[in-house]
CSV table of C-alpha atoms in Angstrom, one decimal:
chain,number,residue,atom,x,y,z
A,29,MET,CA,-8.9,-37.6,-14.9
A,30,ALA,CA,-5.1,-38.2,-14.8
A,31,ALA,CA,-4.1,-34.6,-14.8
A,32,GLY,CA,-6.7,-33.9,-12.2
A,33,LEU,CA,-5.1,-36.8,-10.0
A,34,LYS,CA,-1.6,-35.3,-10.5
A,35,THR,CA,-2.8,-31.8,-9.5
A,36,VAL,CA,-4.3,-33.4,-6.1
A,37,ILE,CA,-1.2,-35.2,-5.5
A,38,LEU,CA,1.0,-32.1,-6.1
A,39,LEU,CA,-1.3,-29.9,-4.1
A,40,SER,CA,-1.4,-32.1,-1.1
A,41,PHE,CA,2.5,-32.2,-1.2
A,42,VAL,CA,2.6,-28.5,-1.0
A,43,LEU,CA,0.1,-28.3,1.8
A,44,ALA,CA,2.1,-31.0,3.7
A,45,LEU,CA,5.2,-28.8,3.0
A,46,GLY,CA,3.4,-25.8,4.3
A,47,PHE,CA,2.2,-27.5,7.5
A,48,LEU,CA,5.6,-29.0,7.9
A,49,LEU,CA,7.3,-25.5,7.8
A,50,ILE,CA,4.8,-24.1,10.4
A,51,ILE,CA,5.4,-26.8,12.9
A,52,LEU,CA,9.2,-26.8,12.2
A,53,SER,CA,8.9,-23.0,13.3
A,54,CYS,CA,7.3,-23.9,16.4
A,55,ALA,CA,9.0,-27.0,17.4
A,56,LEU,CA,12.5,-25.8,16.7
A,57,PHE,CA,12.4,-22.9,18.9
A,58,ALA,CA,9.9,-24.4,21.6
A,59,ASN,CA,7.5,-21.7,21.1
A,60,TRP,CA,4.3,-23.0,19.9
A,61,LEU,CA,2.7,-19.5,19.2
A,62,PRO,CA,3.4,-19.5,15.4
A,63,ILE,CA,0.8,-22.5,15.2
A,64,LEU,CA,-1.9,-19.9,15.1
A,65,VAL,CA,-0.9,-19.0,11.6
A,66,ALA,CA,-1.9,-22.5,10.5
A,67,LEU,CA,-5.3,-21.8,12.1
A,68,THR,CA,-5.8,-18.5,10.4
A,69,PHE,CA,-4.9,-19.6,7.1
A,70,VAL,CA,-7.2,-22.6,7.3
A,71,THR,CA,-10.0,-20.5,8.6
A,72,ALA,CA,-9.4,-17.9,5.7
A,73,PRO,CA,-11.6,-19.2,2.9
A,74,LEU,CA,-14.3,-19.9,5.2
A,75,PRO,CA,-16.2,-16.6,5.3
A,76,ASN,CA,-16.0,-16.4,1.5
A,77,ALA,CA,-17.4,-19.9,1.4
A,78,LEU,CA,-20.3,-19.1,3.7
A,79,PHE,CA,-21.5,-16.0,2.5
A,80,ALA,CA,-21.1,-17.0,-1.4
A,81,HIS,CA,-24.4,-19.0,-0.7
A,82,CYS,CA,-26.2,-16.0,0.9
A,83,ALA,CA,-26.8,-14.1,-2.2
A,84,SER,CA,-26.7,-16.6,-4.9
A,85,ASP,CA,-30.5,-17.2,-4.7
A,86,GLU,CA,-31.3,-13.5,-5.2
A,87,PHE,CA,-28.7,-12.6,-8.1
A,88,SER,CA,-28.2,-16.0,-9.7
A,89,SER,CA,-27.5,-14.0,-12.9
A,90,ASP,CA,-24.6,-12.0,-10.9
A,91,PRO,CA,-23.1,-13.5,-8.3
A,92,GLY,CA,-20.7,-10.9,-7.4
A,93,VAL,CA,-23.1,-8.1,-6.2
A,94,GLY,CA,-24.6,-8.3,-2.7
A,95,GLY,CA,-23.7,-7.2,0.8
A,96,PRO,CA,-23.2,-10.6,2.4
A,97,VAL,CA,-20.8,-11.5,-0.3
A,98,ASP,CA,-18.7,-8.2,0.2
A,99,LEU,CA,-18.8,-8.8,3.9
A,100,GLY,CA,-17.7,-12.2,3.5
A,101,ARG,CA,-14.6,-10.9,1.0
A,102,PHE,CA,-14.0,-8.3,3.7
A,103,ILE,CA,-13.5,-10.9,6.5
A,104,THR,CA,-11.5,-13.0,4.4
A,105,SER,CA,-9.1,-10.2,3.5
A,106,ILE,CA,-8.8,-9.4,7.1
A,107,VAL,CA,-8.0,-13.0,8.3
A,108,VAL,CA,-5.3,-13.2,5.3
A,109,VAL,CA,-3.6,-10.2,6.4
A,110,THR,CA,-3.9,-11.3,9.9
A,111,GLY,CA,-1.9,-14.4,9.1
A,112,PHE,CA,0.7,-12.5,7.6
A,113,ALA,CA,1.0,-10.0,10.2
A,114,LEU,CA,0.8,-11.9,13.2
A,115,PRO,CA,4.2,-13.7,13.1
A,116,VAL,CA,5.8,-10.2,12.0
A,117,VAL,CA,4.1,-8.7,15.1
A,118,LEU,CA,5.3,-11.3,17.3
A,119,ALA,CA,9.0,-11.4,15.9
A,120,HIS,CA,8.9,-7.6,16.5
A,121,ALA,CA,7.8,-7.9,20.0
A,122,GLU,CA,10.8,-10.8,20.5
A,123,VAL,CA,8.4,-13.2,21.4
A,124,ILE,CA,9.5,-15.6,18.6
A,125,LYS,CA,12.7,-15.5,16.7
A,126,PRO,CA,12.9,-13.9,13.2
A,127,ALA,CA,13.7,-17.3,11.7
A,128,ALA,CA,10.5,-18.6,13.0
A,129,CYS,CA,8.7,-15.7,11.8
A,130,ALA,CA,10.0,-16.3,8.2
A,131,MET,CA,9.2,-20.1,8.4
A,132,SER,CA,5.7,-19.5,9.6
A,133,ILE,CA,5.0,-16.9,6.9
A,134,ALA,CA,6.4,-19.1,4.0
A,135,GLY,CA,4.3,-22.0,5.6
A,136,GLY,CA,1.3,-20.0,5.8
A,137,ALA,CA,1.8,-18.7,2.3
A,138,LEU,CA,2.2,-22.3,1.0
A,139,VAL,CA,-0.9,-23.2,2.8
A,140,TYR,CA,-3.1,-20.6,1.5
A,141,GLY,CA,-1.7,-20.8,-1.8
A,142,THR,CA,-2.8,-24.5,-1.9
A,143,ILE,CA,-6.2,-23.6,-0.9
A,144,LEU,CA,-6.5,-20.9,-3.7
A,145,ALA,CA,-5.1,-23.0,-6.2
A,146,TYR,CA,-7.4,-26.0,-5.3
A,147,THR,CA,-10.6,-23.7,-5.6
A,148,ASN,CA,-9.5,-22.2,-8.9
A,149,THR,CA,-8.4,-25.6,-10.5
A,150,PHE,CA,-11.7,-27.4,-9.5
A,151,LYS,CA,-14.0,-24.3,-10.1
A,152,GLN,CA,-15.0,-25.7,-13.5
A,153,ASP,CA,-16.7,-28.8,-12.2
A,154,GLU,CA,-19.0,-26.6,-10.2
A,155,ASP,CA,-19.9,-24.5,-13.2
A,156,ASP,CA,-20.5,-27.9,-15.0
A,157,PHE,CA,-22.8,-28.8,-12.3
A,158,GLU,CA,-25.1,-25.7,-12.5
B,12,MET,CA,-29.8,8.7,-13.6
B,13,SER,CA,-27.7,11.8,-12.5
B,14,LEU,CA,-29.1,15.3,-12.8
B,15,PRO,CA,-27.4,17.6,-15.2
B,16,ARG,CA,-25.0,19.7,-14.0
B,17,ALA,CA,-26.8,23.0,-14.5
B,18,ASN,CA,-29.5,22.4,-11.9
B,19,TYR,CA,-27.8,21.4,-8.7
B,20,ASP,CA,-30.0,19.9,-6.1
B,21,PRO,CA,-29.6,22.2,-3.1
B,22,ARG,CA,-30.4,19.1,-0.9
B,23,ARG,CA,-27.0,17.7,-1.6
B,24,VAL,CA,-24.5,17.8,1.0
B,25,CYS,CA,-21.3,17.5,-1.4
B,26,LEU,CA,-21.4,18.5,-5.0
B,27,ASN,CA,-18.1,16.7,-5.9
B,28,PRO,CA,-18.8,13.1,-6.6
B,29,PHE,CA,-16.2,10.6,-5.8
B,30,PRO,CA,-13.9,9.9,-8.9
B,31,GLU,CA,-14.9,7.1,-11.2
B,32,PHE,CA,-12.5,4.5,-11.3
B,33,THR,CA,-12.2,1.9,-14.2
B,34,LEU,CA,-10.8,-1.3,-13.0
B,35,GLY,CA,-12.9,-3.5,-15.2
B,36,LYS,CA,-15.8,-5.6,-13.8
B,37,HIS,CA,-13.6,-7.2,-10.9
B,38,ARG,CA,-13.3,-3.3,-9.1
B,39,ARG,CA,-15.9,-4.1,-6.7
B,40,THR,CA,-14.2,-7.4,-5.7
B,41,VAL,CA,-10.8,-6.0,-5.8
B,42,GLY,CA,-12.1,-3.0,-3.8
B,43,VAL,CA,-13.5,-4.9,-1.1
B,44,TYR,CA,-10.5,-7.3,-0.7
B,45,LEU,CA,-8.3,-4.0,-0.8
B,46,ALA,CA,-10.4,-2.3,2.0
B,47,GLY,CA,-10.4,-5.5,4.2
B,48,ALA,CA,-6.7,-5.8,3.8
B,49,LEU,CA,-6.2,-2.0,4.9
B,50,PHE,CA,-8.7,-2.8,7.8
B,51,ALA,CA,-6.3,-5.5,9.1
B,52,LEU,CA,-3.3,-3.6,8.4
B,53,ALA,CA,-4.4,-0.6,10.4
B,54,ASN,CA,-5.3,-2.7,13.5
B,55,TRP,CA,-2.2,-4.8,13.5
B,56,THR,CA,0.0,-1.7,13.1
B,57,PHE,CA,-1.4,-0.4,16.4
B,58,LEU,CA,-1.6,-3.8,18.1
B,59,ASP,CA,2.1,-4.0,17.2
B,60,ALA,CA,2.9,-0.8,19.1
B,61,ALA,CA,0.6,-2.2,21.9
B,62,ILE,CA,2.4,-5.5,22.2
B,63,LEU,CA,5.7,-4.1,21.8
B,64,SER,CA,5.0,-1.6,24.7
B,65,LYS,CA,3.6,-4.5,26.8
B,66,HIS,CA,6.9,-6.4,26.3
B,67,ALA,CA,9.2,-3.5,26.6
B,68,HIS,CA,11.7,-4.7,29.5
B,69,SER,CA,14.9,-3.3,31.2
B,70,PRO,CA,18.0,-4.2,29.5
B,71,ASP,CA,20.4,-6.6,30.8
B,72,TYR,CA,23.1,-4.4,31.8
B,73,ASP,CA,20.8,-1.8,33.6
B,74,PRO,CA,17.8,-3.7,35.6
B,75,ASP,CA,16.9,-0.3,37.3
B,76,TRP,CA,15.9,1.2,34.1
B,77,TYR,CA,12.2,1.2,33.1
B,78,PRO,CA,10.6,2.1,29.9
B,79,PRO,CA,9.5,5.8,30.3
B,80,VAL,CA,6.1,5.4,28.7
B,81,HIS,CA,3.6,2.6,27.7
B,82,VAL,CA,0.7,2.5,25.5
B,83,THR,CA,-2.4,3.2,27.5
B,84,PHE,CA,-6.1,3.5,27.2
B,85,VAL,CA,-5.6,7.0,25.8
B,86,ASP,CA,-4.0,5.6,22.6
B,87,TRP,CA,-6.9,3.2,22.1
B,88,ILE,CA,-9.5,6.1,21.9
B,89,PRO,CA,-8.7,7.3,18.6
B,90,GLY,CA,-8.7,3.8,16.9
B,91,ILE,CA,-12.1,3.2,18.6
B,92,CYS,CA,-13.6,6.5,17.1
B,93,SER,CA,-12.5,5.5,13.7
B,94,LEU,CA,-13.7,2.1,14.0
B,95,LEU,CA,-17.2,3.3,14.7
B,96,GLY,CA,-17.0,6.0,12.2
B,97,LEU,CA,-16.2,3.3,9.8
B,98,LEU,CA,-19.1,1.0,10.6
B,99,VAL,CA,-21.5,3.9,10.8
B,100,VAL,CA,-20.2,5.2,7.3
B,101,ASN,CA,-20.5,1.8,5.5
B,102,LEU,CA,-23.8,0.6,7.2
B,103,ILE,CA,-25.7,3.4,5.6
B,104,ASP,CA,-28.0,2.6,2.7
B,105,LYS,CA,-26.2,4.5,-0.1
B,106,ASP,CA,-29.4,5.0,-2.2
B,107,ARG,CA,-30.9,7.0,0.8
B,108,ILE,CA,-28.2,9.6,0.5
B,109,ARG,CA,-28.6,10.2,-3.1
B,110,GLY,CA,-32.2,11.5,-2.2
B,111,GLU,CA,-33.9,10.5,-5.4
B,112,GLU,CA,-37.6,11.6,-5.9
B,113,GLY,CA,-40.0,9.0,-5.0
B,114,PHE,CA,-37.5,7.0,-2.9
B,115,GLY,CA,-38.5,7.6,0.8
B,116,ASP,CA,-39.5,11.0,2.2
B,117,SER,CA,-37.2,13.8,2.8
B,118,ARG,CA,-37.0,13.3,6.4
B,119,ALA,CA,-35.3,9.9,5.8
B,120,VAL,CA,-32.8,11.4,3.4
B,121,TRP,CA,-32.0,14.0,6.2
B,122,ARG,CA,-31.6,11.5,8.8
B,123,ALA,CA,-29.4,9.4,6.4
B,124,ARG,CA,-27.2,12.3,6.0
B,125,LEU,CA,-27.0,13.4,9.6
B,126,PHE,CA,-25.7,9.7,10.3
B,127,LEU,CA,-23.4,10.0,7.5
B,128,PHE,CA,-22.0,13.3,8.7
B,129,ILE,CA,-21.7,11.7,12.1
B,130,GLY,CA,-19.7,8.7,10.8
B,131,PHE,CA,-17.4,11.0,8.9
B,132,ALA,CA,-17.0,13.3,11.9
B,133,LEU,CA,-16.0,10.1,14.0
B,134,MET,CA,-13.4,9.3,11.7
B,135,ALA,CA,-12.0,12.7,11.1
B,136,GLY,CA,-12.2,13.0,15.0
B,137,GLY,CA,-10.3,9.7,15.4
B,138,LEU,CA,-7.5,10.9,12.8
B,139,ALA,CA,-7.1,14.3,14.9
B,140,GLY,CA,-7.2,12.5,18.1
B,141,SER,CA,-4.4,10.2,16.9
B,142,VAL,CA,-2.2,13.2,15.8
B,143,THR,CA,-3.2,14.9,19.3
B,144,VAL,CA,-1.9,11.9,21.1
B,145,LEU,CA,1.4,11.6,18.8
B,146,VAL,CA,2.1,15.4,19.7
B,147,LEU,CA,1.1,15.8,23.1
B,148,LYS,CA,2.1,12.4,24.5
B,149,TYR,CA,5.4,11.5,22.5
B,150,ILE,CA,6.9,14.5,20.6
B,151,LEU,CA,6.6,17.2,23.1
B,152,LYS,CA,7.9,14.9,25.9
B,153,GLY,CA,10.9,14.4,23.8
B,154,TYR,CA,11.0,10.3,24.1
B,155,GLU,CA,13.4,8.4,21.9
B,156,GLN,CA,12.5,7.2,18.6
B,157,GLN,CA,11.5,3.8,19.7
B,158,TYR,CA,8.8,5.3,21.8
B,159,THR,CA,7.4,8.0,19.3
B,160,TYR,CA,6.8,4.8,17.2
B,161,TYR,CA,3.7,4.2,19.3
B,162,GLY,CA,2.3,7.4,18.6
B,163,LEU,CA,3.1,7.2,14.6
B,164,ALA,CA,1.7,3.6,14.6
B,165,ASN,CA,-1.5,5.4,16.0
B,166,VAL,CA,-1.4,7.8,13.4
B,167,SER,CA,-1.1,5.3,10.5
B,168,GLN,CA,-3.7,3.1,12.0
B,169,ASN,CA,-6.3,5.9,11.7
B,170,VAL,CA,-5.0,6.9,8.2
B,171,ALA,CA,-5.6,3.3,7.1
B,172,LEU,CA,-8.9,3.0,8.6
B,173,MET,CA,-10.0,6.1,6.8
B,174,LEU,CA,-8.6,5.1,3.7
B,175,SER,CA,-10.4,1.5,4.0
B,176,ALA,CA,-13.5,3.4,4.5
B,177,ILE,CA,-13.1,5.4,1.5
B,178,VAL,CA,-12.0,2.2,-0.5
B,179,LEU,CA,-14.9,0.4,0.6
B,180,TRP,CA,-17.5,3.2,-0.2
B,181,ILE,CA,-16.1,3.5,-3.6
B,182,ALA,CA,-16.1,-0.1,-4.4
B,183,GLN,CA,-19.7,-0.5,-3.1
B,184,SER,CA,-20.9,2.4,-4.9
B,185,ALA,CA,-19.4,1.4,-8.3
B,186,SER,CA,-21.2,-1.9,-8.9
B,187,GLY,CA,-20.4,-4.0,-12.0
B,188,GLU,CA,-23.6,-4.5,-13.5
B,189,TYR,CA,-25.9,-1.7,-12.6
B,190,GLU,CA,-23.4,1.2,-13.0
B,191,TYR,CA,-24.4,3.4,-10.1
B,192,ASN,CA,-23.6,6.9,-10.8
B,193,LEU,CA,-23.1,8.0,-7.2
B,194,THR,CA,-23.3,11.8,-6.3
B,195,LEU,CA,-22.9,12.2,-3.0
């Protein structure tokens, strides 16, 4: 219980740090386009979460197989790469500064890493539930 | 379920199966993620060129100078062809193509192979078209390197889209539990 609580607190701090970096990268340069990175990374686990429920009925013994699950993973991967590519493209086109690009990428990586770590840490609870 | 090598099925399109990769039981997952990443990378490479072209402006010291070339709709066509080809190739039921006995009639197998051929032809056409655009629009006109980059981005977009389709195909035909032995 205590270990889980510490993990939650740590992860929430990292998440806040990631959002802080992204918002700073927007606010310091008075150009709010990098906020799209935050939206992208928050949306990233959504397709996986949605499509994971599609195939679990048929293949309850092997939940890794099925077209919908693959589609969800495909879209998730697209969204994650989009999150990293968007600031790079914007910086390349000189819409945002390179510093803003680096800050928003770092912030996005922190946010997405938090989401991944949260999912992995608390996966055991779901397994116990099943 | 694969046939022995000696009696080739004359209905097969291609006798060489895709190579078998052994990445462990997660290879399907890894392959699908990799395909999605390649897909996004391909499109962002080209969008980078398009955005760069849109934002190309005259330098401060010479306001009368204009960029000599822009990314136009011609540059988009190869990518659209490759995208359609990727969709067609991956929407085909892969059991149909193997054409096993007692699994649908032969007309269905024939049609599935025709669609597969159209898909691969679209992808190859997209790749060839991107090289054509690179050569005809950028290299032959002798533009500077920063404008040739538009054409190079186009070519790399189509190469990455093709790689994405191949990786997705291999990943989906190499199932973890059922062990499909795909002979295309």
